[in-house]
Amino acid sequence: MGTRLTVPAVRARKARAGGEPLVMVTAYDAPGARLADAAGVDMLLVGDSLAMVVLGYPDTLSVTVEDMVHHTAAVARAEPDALIVADLPWLSYHVSPQDTICNAARLIRAGAQAVKLEGGTGRVPMIEALVAAEIPVMGHVGLTPQSVHALGGFRVQGRTAEAAMQLVESAKALEHAGCFAVVLEGVPADVAGLITEAVGVPTVGIGAGPDCDGQVLVYHDLLGLQDDLRPRFVRRYADLGDATVEALGRFAADVRSGRFPSPQESYSLNSTEAAALGLYAS
Ligand code: KIV
């Protein structure tokens, strides 16, 4: 085990100030966390994309604090060196600061070192409350999937000069409220560049072009484990979905033909015990 990356170390990794770009990937369980950690990623995001990627929901709105606690704990049991950031799900930080702190504390007690929440200036009071309670917060602006109905779908944001300037102001407000980093999702690359210039904390992009201080992708997307949705910003580094179907197909064929299991893949009695049971008697 190496040294775990800390929140202050992430805050200091402003690529435009000479820091190395941050690498974040989602993780939802212990094996995924172990593999991503072995690959040397900086941060594991227990994203509420859990809802769509693992739990089969059409959007992220159905995932609960209980779901997030369960999966955050599984990721934490892998004891990664990467910093664990857990998403606060929809409605867990919209009602009151007290509620927000209690929900975030459950994620921290499950093993996260920081929480992430979606939204701009409207979230400032909740972020300030969390920071005052010593809970590090990562912001998230642009295409915020928990606002899918308010946005009218999963659409790229900040396409007009006015909308772009609102995103810049939102990111600055998040920084001033105490966020140690901000995810930029689904915004034009030029706008992500403007935001990255405007804030002193690192930006981590997804569908936001190259001018961010880091990049995040969903584990299942980059490994080719899901085919139903393939946005243009996803680069596939493997086709594990196809490889998995092929391997499972070979297993099924071996079982059906009697080729699995072989004697080498089975346990056997020693000859004395086998004889006592009347086995092998001719
Ligand atoms: O839940 C998630 O996977 C996310 C990333 C898309 C940033 O929030």
PDB file of C-alpha atoms and ligand atoms in Angstrom:
ATOM      1  CA  MET A   1       0.000   0.000   0.000  1.00  0.00           C
ATOM      2  CA  GLY A   2       1.318   3.453  -0.943  1.00  0.00           C
ATOM      3  CA  THR A   3       0.361   6.856   0.388  1.00  0.00           C
ATOM      4  CA  ARG A   4      -3.208   7.970   0.051  1.00  0.00           C
ATOM      5  CA  LEU A   5      -3.777  11.132  -1.967  1.00  0.00           C
ATOM      6  CA  THR A   6      -5.278  13.850   0.225  1.00  0.00           C
ATOM      7  CA  VAL A   7      -7.769  16.625  -0.401  1.00  0.00           C
ATOM      8  CA  PRO A   8      -5.109  19.380  -0.015  1.00  0.00           C
ATOM      9  CA  ALA A   9      -2.867  17.509  -2.482  1.00  0.00           C
ATOM     10  CA  VAL A  10      -5.714  17.406  -5.017  1.00  0.00           C
ATOM     11  CA  ARG A  11      -6.502  21.098  -4.418  1.00  0.00           C
ATOM     12  CA  ALA A  12      -2.851  21.912  -5.236  1.00  0.00           C
ATOM     13  CA  ARG A  13      -2.897  19.991  -8.538  1.00  0.00           C
ATOM     14  CA  LYS A  14      -3.805  22.897 -10.800  1.00  0.00           C
ATOM     15  CA  ALA A  15      -2.460  21.668 -14.144  1.00  0.00           C
ATOM     16  CA  ARG A  16      -2.235  25.198 -15.515  1.00  0.00           C
ATOM     17  CA  ALA A  17       0.069  26.043 -12.595  1.00  0.00           C
ATOM     18  CA  GLY A  18       2.351  23.166 -13.578  1.00  0.00           C
ATOM     19  CA  GLY A  19       0.644  20.300 -11.737  1.00  0.00           C
ATOM     20  CA  GLU A  20       0.150  16.905 -13.368  1.00  0.00           C
ATOM     21  CA  PRO A  21      -3.414  16.421 -14.704  1.00  0.00           C
ATOM     22  CA  LEU A  22      -5.711  14.638 -12.267  1.00  0.00           C
ATOM     23  CA  VAL A  23      -7.132  11.238 -13.190  1.00  0.00           C
ATOM     24  CA  MET A  24     -10.483  10.201 -11.757  1.00  0.00           C
ATOM     25  CA  VAL A  25     -12.583   7.158 -12.572  1.00  0.00           C
ATOM     26  CA  THR A  26     -15.851   5.942 -11.114  1.00  0.00           C
ATOM     27  CA  ALA A  27     -15.901   2.877  -8.855  1.00  0.00           C
ATOM     28  CA  TYR A  28     -18.909   1.149  -7.364  1.00  0.00           C
ATOM     29  CA  ASP A  29     -17.491  -1.977  -5.707  1.00  0.00           C
ATOM     30  CA  ALA A  30     -14.329  -3.443  -4.169  1.00  0.00           C
ATOM     31  CA  PRO A  31     -12.965  -5.264  -7.256  1.00  0.00           C
ATOM     32  CA  GLY A  32     -13.428  -2.199  -9.475  1.00  0.00           C
ATOM     33  CA  ALA A  33     -11.755  -0.011  -6.850  1.00  0.00           C
ATOM     34  CA  ARG A  34      -8.808  -2.428  -6.552  1.00  0.00           C
ATOM     35  CA  LEU A  35      -8.260  -2.532 -10.320  1.00  0.00           C
ATOM     36  CA  ALA A  36      -8.487   1.239 -10.750  1.00  0.00           C
ATOM     37  CA  ASP A  37      -6.170   1.753  -7.792  1.00  0.00           C
ATOM     38  CA  ALA A  38      -3.675  -0.736  -9.206  1.00  0.00           C
ATOM     39  CA  ALA A  39      -3.713   1.362 -12.403  1.00  0.00           C
ATOM     40  CA  GLY A  40      -2.649   4.360 -10.327  1.00  0.00           C
ATOM     41  CA  VAL A  41      -5.654   6.676 -10.711  1.00  0.00           C
ATOM     42  CA  ASP A  42      -5.715   9.684  -8.363  1.00  0.00           C
ATOM     43  CA  MET A  43      -9.371   9.640  -7.346  1.00  0.00           C
ATOM     44  CA  LEU A  44     -12.179   7.112  -7.233  1.00  0.00           C
ATOM     45  CA  LEU A  45     -15.619   8.606  -7.623  1.00  0.00           C
ATOM     46  CA  VAL A  46     -18.461   6.571  -6.175  1.00  0.00           C
ATOM     47  CA  GLY A  47     -20.763   8.318  -8.615  1.00  0.00           C
ATOM     48  CA  ASP A  48     -24.521   8.335  -8.491  1.00  0.00           C
ATOM     49  CA  SER A  49     -24.148   7.053 -12.075  1.00  0.00           C
ATOM     50  CA  LEU A  50     -24.353   3.857  -9.981  1.00  0.00           C
ATOM     51  CA  ALA A  51     -28.091   4.201 -10.651  1.00  0.00           C
ATOM     52  CA  MET A  52     -27.760   3.773 -14.420  1.00  0.00           C
ATOM     53  CA  VAL A  53     -24.509   1.831 -14.735  1.00  0.00           C
ATOM     54  CA  VAL A  54     -25.020  -0.793 -12.038  1.00  0.00           C
ATOM     55  CA  LEU A  55     -28.596  -0.663 -10.753  1.00  0.00           C
ATOM     56  CA  GLY A  56     -30.376  -0.414 -14.118  1.00  0.00           C
ATOM     57  CA  TYR A  57     -32.348   2.813 -13.585  1.00  0.00           C
ATOM     58  CA  PRO A  58     -32.949   5.201 -16.532  1.00  0.00           C
ATOM     59  CA  ASP A  59     -31.423   8.198 -14.704  1.00  0.00           C
ATOM     60  CA  THR A  60     -29.660   9.020 -11.437  1.00  0.00           C
ATOM     61  CA  LEU A  61     -32.736  10.207  -9.543  1.00  0.00           C
ATOM     62  CA  SER A  62     -33.680   6.850  -8.001  1.00  0.00           C
ATOM     63  CA  VAL A  63     -30.455   6.246  -6.145  1.00  0.00           C
ATOM     64  CA  THR A  64     -30.677   6.781  -2.356  1.00  0.00           C
ATOM     65  CA  VAL A  65     -28.264   7.723   0.414  1.00  0.00           C
ATOM     66  CA  GLU A  66     -28.488   4.056   1.548  1.00  0.00           C
ATOM     67  CA  ASP A  67     -27.406   2.873  -1.926  1.00  0.00           C
ATOM     68  CA  MET A  68     -24.496   5.331  -1.919  1.00  0.00           C
ATOM     69  CA  VAL A  69     -23.404   4.308   1.592  1.00  0.00           C
ATOM     70  CA  HIS A  70     -23.504   0.617   0.641  1.00  0.00           C
ATOM     71  CA  HIS A  71     -21.336   1.111  -2.449  1.00  0.00           C
ATOM     72  CA  THR A  72     -18.990   3.643  -0.844  1.00  0.00           C
ATOM     73  CA  ALA A  73     -18.282   1.133   1.935  1.00  0.00           C
ATOM     74  CA  ALA A  74     -17.516  -1.554  -0.663  1.00  0.00           C
ATOM     75  CA  VAL A  75     -15.056   0.761  -2.456  1.00  0.00           C
ATOM     76  CA  ALA A  76     -13.441   1.744   0.858  1.00  0.00           C
ATOM     77  CA  ARG A  77     -12.919  -1.926   1.831  1.00  0.00           C
ATOM     78  CA  ALA A  78     -10.504  -2.150  -1.110  1.00  0.00           C
ATOM     79  CA  GLU A  79      -8.303   0.283   0.875  1.00  0.00           C
ATOM     80  CA  PRO A  80      -7.224   2.228  -2.206  1.00  0.00           C
ATOM     81  CA  ASP A  81      -4.455   4.830  -2.244  1.00  0.00           C
ATOM     82  CA  ALA A  82      -6.723   6.939  -4.423  1.00  0.00           C
ATOM     83  CA  LEU A  83      -8.866   9.578  -2.767  1.00  0.00           C
ATOM     84  CA  ILE A  84     -12.468   8.359  -2.465  1.00  0.00           C
ATOM     85  CA  VAL A  85     -15.111  10.928  -3.402  1.00  0.00           C
ATOM     86  CA  ALA A  86     -18.763   9.910  -2.968  1.00  0.00           C
ATOM     87  CA  ASP A  87     -21.715  11.559  -4.686  1.00  0.00           C
ATOM     88  CA  LEU A  88     -24.484  13.029  -2.591  1.00  0.00           C
ATOM     89  CA  PRO A  89     -27.580  11.736  -4.394  1.00  0.00           C
ATOM     90  CA  TRP A  90     -30.546  13.837  -5.464  1.00  0.00           C
ATOM     91  CA  LEU A  91     -32.546  15.347  -2.590  1.00  0.00           C
ATOM     92  CA  SER A  92     -29.893  14.519  -0.008  1.00  0.00           C
ATOM     93  CA  TYR A  93     -28.567  18.118  -0.032  1.00  0.00           C
ATOM     94  CA  HIS A  94     -31.551  20.167  -1.155  1.00  0.00           C
ATOM     95  CA  VAL A  95     -33.689  20.386   1.976  1.00  0.00           C
ATOM     96  CA  SER A  96     -31.661  21.855   4.845  1.00  0.00           C
ATOM     97  CA  PRO A  97     -28.025  22.302   5.854  1.00  0.00           C
ATOM     98  CA  GLN A  98     -28.563  19.928   8.816  1.00  0.00           C
ATOM     99  CA  ASP A  99     -29.939  17.246   6.535  1.00  0.00           C
ATOM    100  CA  THR A 100     -27.074  17.798   4.118  1.00  0.00           C
ATOM    101  CA  ILE A 101     -24.432  17.430   6.839  1.00  0.00           C
ATOM    102  CA  CYS A 102     -26.031  14.237   8.226  1.00  0.00           C
ATOM    103  CA  ASN A 103     -26.259  12.661   4.755  1.00  0.00           C
ATOM    104  CA  ALA A 104     -22.681  13.617   3.885  1.00  0.00           C
ATOM    105  CA  ALA A 105     -21.472  12.308   7.252  1.00  0.00           C
ATOM    106  CA  ARG A 106     -22.933   8.905   6.402  1.00  0.00           C
ATOM    107  CA  LEU A 107     -20.807   8.808   3.234  1.00  0.00           C
ATOM    108  CA  ILE A 108     -17.710   9.894   5.154  1.00  0.00           C
ATOM    109  CA  ARG A 109     -18.334   7.250   7.833  1.00  0.00           C
ATOM    110  CA  ALA A 110     -18.719   4.680   5.040  1.00  0.00           C
ATOM    111  CA  GLY A 111     -15.166   5.500   3.951  1.00  0.00           C
ATOM    112  CA  ALA A 112     -15.254   8.503   1.594  1.00  0.00           C
ATOM    113  CA  GLN A 113     -12.786  11.341   2.167  1.00  0.00           C
ATOM    114  CA  ALA A 114     -14.924  13.886   0.324  1.00  0.00           C
ATOM    115  CA  VAL A 115     -18.388  14.298  -1.165  1.00  0.00           C
ATOM    116  CA  LYS A 116     -19.498  15.702  -4.504  1.00  0.00           C
ATOM    117  CA  LEU A 117     -22.692  17.618  -5.180  1.00  0.00           C
ATOM    118  CA  GLU A 118     -24.234  19.123  -8.305  1.00  0.00           C
ATOM    119  CA  GLY A 119     -25.248  22.719  -8.972  1.00  0.00           C
ATOM    120  CA  GLY A 120     -24.095  26.333  -8.977  1.00  0.00           C
ATOM    121  CA  THR A 121     -24.632  29.402  -6.834  1.00  0.00           C
ATOM    122  CA  GLY A 122     -27.833  27.972  -5.302  1.00  0.00           C
ATOM    123  CA  ARG A 123     -25.754  25.328  -3.531  1.00  0.00           C
ATOM    124  CA  VAL A 124     -23.433  27.740  -1.764  1.00  0.00           C
ATOM    125  CA  PRO A 125     -25.200  27.605   1.653  1.00  0.00           C
ATOM    126  CA  MET A 126     -25.041  23.786   1.694  1.00  0.00           C
ATOM    127  CA  ILE A 127     -21.378  23.762   0.630  1.00  0.00           C
ATOM    128  CA  GLU A 128     -20.499  26.276   3.348  1.00  0.00           C
ATOM    129  CA  ALA A 129     -22.302  24.145   5.945  1.00  0.00           C
ATOM    130  CA  LEU A 130     -20.414  21.026   4.837  1.00  0.00           C
ATOM    131  CA  VAL A 131     -17.050  22.776   4.809  1.00  0.00           C
ATOM    132  CA  ALA A 132     -17.774  24.187   8.299  1.00  0.00           C
ATOM    133  CA  ALA A 133     -18.425  20.587   9.402  1.00  0.00           C
ATOM    134  CA  GLU A 134     -14.959  19.615   8.040  1.00  0.00           C
ATOM    135  CA  ILE A 135     -16.393  17.690   5.088  1.00  0.00           C
ATOM    136  CA  PRO A 136     -14.452  18.390   1.867  1.00  0.00           C
ATOM    137  CA  VAL A 137     -16.695  19.134  -1.111  1.00  0.00           C
ATOM    138  CA  MET A 138     -16.158  18.704  -4.850  1.00  0.00           C
ATOM    139  CA  GLY A 139     -18.524  20.791  -6.978  1.00  0.00           C
ATOM    140  CA  HIS A 140     -20.119  19.779 -10.285  1.00  0.00           C
ATOM    141  CA  VAL A 141     -21.497  22.210 -12.884  1.00  0.00           C
ATOM    142  CA  GLY A 142     -22.563  22.116 -16.522  1.00  0.00           C
ATOM    143  CA  LEU A 143     -24.637  19.099 -17.458  1.00  0.00           C
ATOM    144  CA  THR A 144     -25.781  18.053 -13.997  1.00  0.00           C
ATOM    145  CA  PRO A 145     -27.619  14.733 -14.448  1.00  0.00           C
ATOM    146  CA  GLN A 146     -29.735  15.168 -11.304  1.00  0.00           C
ATOM    147  CA  SER A 147     -31.345  18.165 -13.114  1.00  0.00           C
ATOM    148  CA  VAL A 148     -32.307  16.047 -16.143  1.00  0.00           C
ATOM    149  CA  HIS A 149     -35.966  17.104 -16.019  1.00  0.00           C
ATOM    150  CA  ALA A 150     -35.224  20.773 -15.329  1.00  0.00           C
ATOM    151  CA  LEU A 151     -32.693  20.814 -18.207  1.00  0.00           C
ATOM    152  CA  GLY A 152     -35.068  18.978 -20.556  1.00  0.00           C
ATOM    153  CA  GLY A 153     -32.693  16.050 -21.109  1.00  0.00           C
ATOM    154  CA  PHE A 154     -29.006  15.227 -20.975  1.00  0.00           C
ATOM    155  CA  ARG A 155     -27.855  18.251 -22.993  1.00  0.00           C
ATOM    156  CA  VAL A 156     -24.538  20.070 -23.389  1.00  0.00           C
ATOM    157  CA  GLN A 157     -24.695  23.286 -21.309  1.00  0.00           C
ATOM    158  CA  GLY A 158     -23.126  26.743 -21.711  1.00  0.00           C
ATOM    159  CA  ARG A 159     -23.574  26.990 -25.474  1.00  0.00           C
ATOM    160  CA  THR A 160     -24.357  30.741 -25.481  1.00  0.00           C
ATOM    161  CA  ALA A 161     -22.040  33.499 -24.234  1.00  0.00           C
ATOM    162  CA  GLU A 162     -24.549  34.319 -21.474  1.00  0.00           C
ATOM    163  CA  ALA A 163     -24.890  30.683 -20.349  1.00  0.00           C
ATOM    164  CA  ALA A 164     -21.105  30.290 -20.474  1.00  0.00           C
ATOM    165  CA  MET A 165     -20.601  33.347 -18.231  1.00  0.00           C
ATOM    166  CA  GLN A 166     -23.176  31.941 -15.780  1.00  0.00           C
ATOM    167  CA  LEU A 167     -21.135  28.740 -15.571  1.00  0.00           C
ATOM    168  CA  VAL A 168     -17.959  30.759 -14.934  1.00  0.00           C
ATOM    169  CA  GLU A 169     -19.753  32.642 -12.126  1.00  0.00           C
ATOM    170  CA  SER A 170     -21.111  29.371 -10.691  1.00  0.00           C
ATOM    171  CA  ALA A 171     -17.666  27.770 -10.621  1.00  0.00           C
ATOM    172  CA  LYS A 172     -16.198  30.858  -8.920  1.00  0.00           C
ATOM    173  CA  ALA A 173     -19.007  30.773  -6.323  1.00  0.00           C
ATOM    174  CA  LEU A 174     -18.263  27.099  -5.629  1.00  0.00           C
ATOM    175  CA  GLU A 175     -14.578  27.870  -5.168  1.00  0.00           C
ATOM    176  CA  HIS A 176     -15.347  30.755  -2.795  1.00  0.00           C
ATOM    177  CA  ALA A 177     -17.758  28.542  -0.829  1.00  0.00           C
ATOM    178  CA  GLY A 178     -14.848  26.142  -0.223  1.00  0.00           C
ATOM    179  CA  CYS A 179     -14.958  23.440  -2.920  1.00  0.00           C
ATOM    180  CA  PHE A 180     -11.514  21.867  -3.387  1.00  0.00           C
ATOM    181  CA  ALA A 181     -12.197  20.920  -7.029  1.00  0.00           C
ATOM    182  CA  VAL A 182     -15.026  21.252  -9.549  1.00  0.00           C
ATOM    183  CA  VAL A 183     -16.266  18.718 -12.107  1.00  0.00           C
ATOM    184  CA  LEU A 184     -17.221  20.263 -15.458  1.00  0.00           C
ATOM    185  CA  GLU A 185     -19.599  17.990 -17.338  1.00  0.00           C
ATOM    186  CA  GLY A 186     -20.954  18.410 -20.858  1.00  0.00           C
ATOM    187  CA  VAL A 187     -19.750  21.900 -21.702  1.00  0.00           C
ATOM    188  CA  PRO A 188     -17.960  23.192 -24.830  1.00  0.00           C
ATOM    189  CA  ALA A 189     -14.172  22.895 -24.542  1.00  0.00           C
ATOM    190  CA  ASP A 190     -13.733  26.697 -24.849  1.00  0.00           C
ATOM    191  CA  VAL A 191     -16.074  27.266 -21.934  1.00  0.00           C
ATOM    192  CA  ALA A 192     -14.282  24.651 -19.816  1.00  0.00           C
ATOM    193  CA  GLY A 193     -11.032  26.498 -20.630  1.00  0.00           C
ATOM    194  CA  LEU A 194     -12.530  29.812 -19.481  1.00  0.00           C
ATOM    195  CA  ILE A 195     -13.752  28.260 -16.214  1.00  0.00           C
ATOM    196  CA  THR A 196     -10.406  26.561 -15.622  1.00  0.00           C
ATOM    197  CA  GLU A 197      -8.647  29.933 -16.049  1.00  0.00           C
ATOM    198  CA  ALA A 198     -11.150  31.653 -13.764  1.00  0.00           C
ATOM    199  CA  VAL A 199     -10.870  29.396 -10.712  1.00  0.00           C
ATOM    200  CA  GLY A 200      -7.923  28.583  -8.487  1.00  0.00           C
ATOM    201  CA  VAL A 201      -8.998  25.026  -7.742  1.00  0.00           C
ATOM    202  CA  PRO A 202      -8.644  22.146 -10.220  1.00  0.00           C
ATOM    203  CA  THR A 203     -11.381  21.443 -12.739  1.00  0.00           C
ATOM    204  CA  VAL A 204     -12.038  17.828 -13.677  1.00  0.00           C
ATOM    205  CA  GLY A 205     -13.734  17.434 -17.038  1.00  0.00           C
ATOM    206  CA  ILE A 206     -16.080  14.886 -18.552  1.00  0.00           C
ATOM    207  CA  GLY A 207     -17.254  15.844 -22.020  1.00  0.00           C
ATOM    208  CA  ALA A 208     -15.570  19.202 -21.409  1.00  0.00           C
ATOM    209  CA  GLY A 209     -12.526  18.998 -23.697  1.00  0.00           C
ATOM    210  CA  PRO A 210      -8.798  19.033 -22.943  1.00  0.00           C
ATOM    211  CA  ASP A 211      -8.445  22.393 -21.148  1.00  0.00           C
ATOM    212  CA  CYS A 212      -9.365  21.101 -17.679  1.00  0.00           C
ATOM    213  CA  ASP A 213      -6.976  20.259 -14.833  1.00  0.00           C
ATOM    214  CA  GLY A 214      -8.011  16.616 -14.944  1.00  0.00           C
ATOM    215  CA  GLN A 215     -10.382  14.151 -16.557  1.00  0.00           C
ATOM    216  CA  VAL A 216     -12.949  11.678 -15.275  1.00  0.00           C
ATOM    217  CA  LEU A 217     -14.687   8.827 -17.082  1.00  0.00           C
ATOM    218  CA  VAL A 218     -17.196   6.212 -16.019  1.00  0.00           C
ATOM    219  CA  TYR A 219     -15.475   2.854 -15.410  1.00  0.00           C
ATOM    220  CA  HIS A 220     -17.964   0.834 -17.484  1.00  0.00           C
ATOM    221  CA  ASP A 221     -17.733   3.300 -20.401  1.00  0.00           C
ATOM    222  CA  LEU A 222     -13.961   3.299 -20.701  1.00  0.00           C
ATOM    223  CA  LEU A 223     -13.766  -0.481 -20.388  1.00  0.00           C
ATOM    224  CA  GLY A 224     -16.525  -1.098 -22.947  1.00  0.00           C
ATOM    225  CA  LEU A 225     -18.799  -2.787 -20.427  1.00  0.00           C
ATOM    226  CA  GLN A 226     -21.977  -1.086 -21.605  1.00  0.00           C
ATOM    227  CA  ASP A 227     -23.245  -0.505 -25.093  1.00  0.00           C
ATOM    228  CA  ASP A 228     -26.617   1.174 -24.672  1.00  0.00           C
ATOM    229  CA  LEU A 229     -25.229   4.710 -24.445  1.00  0.00           C
ATOM    230  CA  ARG A 230     -22.012   5.897 -26.110  1.00  0.00           C
ATOM    231  CA  PRO A 231     -21.543   9.652 -25.885  1.00  0.00           C
ATOM    232  CA  ARG A 232     -18.874  11.180 -28.155  1.00  0.00           C
ATOM    233  CA  PHE A 233     -16.637  12.097 -25.210  1.00  0.00           C
ATOM    234  CA  VAL A 234     -16.112   8.481 -24.176  1.00  0.00           C
ATOM    235  CA  ARG A 235     -12.874   6.894 -25.309  1.00  0.00           C
ATOM    236  CA  ARG A 236     -12.973   3.120 -25.017  1.00  0.00           C
ATOM    237  CA  TYR A 237      -9.733   1.591 -23.779  1.00  0.00           C
ATOM    238  CA  ALA A 238     -10.980  -2.024 -23.875  1.00  0.00           C
ATOM    239  CA  ASP A 239     -13.912  -4.102 -25.077  1.00  0.00           C
ATOM    240  CA  LEU A 240     -14.531  -6.044 -21.907  1.00  0.00           C
ATOM    241  CA  GLY A 241     -18.240  -6.358 -22.700  1.00  0.00           C
ATOM    242  CA  ASP A 242     -17.514  -8.396 -25.847  1.00  0.00           C
ATOM    243  CA  ALA A 243     -14.746 -10.323 -24.073  1.00  0.00           C
ATOM    244  CA  THR A 244     -17.153 -11.143 -21.218  1.00  0.00           C
ATOM    245  CA  VAL A 245     -19.931 -12.394 -23.500  1.00  0.00           C
ATOM    246  CA  GLU A 246     -17.415 -14.517 -25.412  1.00  0.00           C
ATOM    247  CA  ALA A 247     -15.994 -16.039 -22.186  1.00  0.00           C
ATOM    248  CA  LEU A 248     -19.436 -16.744 -20.720  1.00  0.00           C
ATOM    249  CA  GLY A 249     -20.482 -18.325 -24.022  1.00  0.00           C
ATOM    250  CA  ARG A 250     -17.496 -20.681 -23.908  1.00  0.00           C
ATOM    251  CA  PHE A 251     -18.342 -21.600 -20.288  1.00  0.00           C
ATOM    252  CA  ALA A 252     -21.946 -22.391 -21.297  1.00  0.00           C
ATOM    253  CA  ALA A 253     -20.766 -24.507 -24.238  1.00  0.00           C
ATOM    254  CA  ASP A 254     -18.300 -26.446 -22.044  1.00  0.00           C
ATOM    255  CA  VAL A 255     -20.973 -27.184 -19.415  1.00  0.00           C
ATOM    256  CA  ARG A 256     -23.473 -28.300 -22.047  1.00  0.00           C
ATOM    257  CA  SER A 257     -20.955 -30.550 -23.790  1.00  0.00           C
ATOM    258  CA  GLY A 258     -19.607 -32.049 -20.549  1.00  0.00           C
ATOM    259  CA  ARG A 259     -16.123 -30.547 -21.046  1.00  0.00           C
ATOM    260  CA  PHE A 260     -16.407 -28.627 -17.761  1.00  0.00           C
ATOM    261  CA  PRO A 261     -15.386 -29.486 -15.094  1.00  0.00           C
ATOM    262  CA  SER A 262     -12.434 -31.776 -15.848  1.00  0.00           C
ATOM    263  CA  PRO A 263     -10.873 -34.174 -13.268  1.00  0.00           C
ATOM    264  CA  GLN A 264      -8.199 -31.508 -12.656  1.00  0.00           C
ATOM    265  CA  GLU A 265     -10.944 -29.047 -11.762  1.00  0.00           C
ATOM    266  CA  SER A 266     -12.627 -31.500  -9.326  1.00  0.00           C
ATOM    267  CA  TYR A 267     -11.797 -32.802  -5.840  1.00  0.00           C
ATOM    268  CA  SER A 268     -11.412 -36.565  -5.271  1.00  0.00           C
ATOM    269  CA  LEU A 269     -11.552 -38.991  -2.350  1.00  0.00           C
ATOM    270  CA  ASN A 270      -8.449 -41.006  -1.544  1.00  0.00           C
ATOM    271  CA  SER A 271      -8.662 -44.656  -2.564  1.00  0.00           C
ATOM    272  CA  THR A 272      -9.329 -45.944   1.010  1.00  0.00           C
ATOM    273  CA  GLU A 273     -12.333 -43.716   1.538  1.00  0.00           C
ATOM    274  CA  ALA A 274     -13.575 -44.378  -1.958  1.00  0.00           C
ATOM    275  CA  ALA A 275     -13.359 -48.117  -1.327  1.00  0.00           C
ATOM    276  CA  ALA A 276     -15.231 -47.727   2.023  1.00  0.00           C
ATOM    277  CA  LEU A 277     -18.052 -46.138   0.068  1.00  0.00           C
ATOM    278  CA  GLY A 278     -18.006 -48.971  -2.406  1.00  0.00           C
ATOM    279  CA  LEU A 279     -16.830 -46.723  -5.190  1.00  0.00           C
ATOM    280  CA  TYR A 280     -14.643 -48.112  -7.956  1.00  0.00           C
ATOM    281  CA  ALA A 281     -15.653 -51.694  -6.879  1.00  0.00           C
ATOM    282  CA  SER A 282     -15.934 -53.794 -10.010  1.00  0.00           C
TER     283      SER A 282
HETATM  284  O1  KIV B   1     -21.915   9.974 -11.165  1.00  0.00           O
HETATM  285  C1  KIV B   1     -20.968  10.125 -11.956  1.00  0.00           C
HETATM  286  O2  KIV B   1     -20.461   9.181 -12.571  1.00  0.00           O
HETATM  287  C2  KIV B   1     -20.462  11.478 -12.158  1.00  0.00           C
HETATM  288  C3  KIV B   1     -19.423  11.683 -13.220  1.00  0.00           C
HETATM  289  C4  KIV B   1     -20.090  11.668 -14.534  1.00  0.00           C
HETATM  290  C5  KIV B   1     -18.642  12.919 -13.011  1.00  0.00           C
HETATM  291  O3  KIV B   1     -20.880  12.387 -11.502  1.00  0.00           O
END
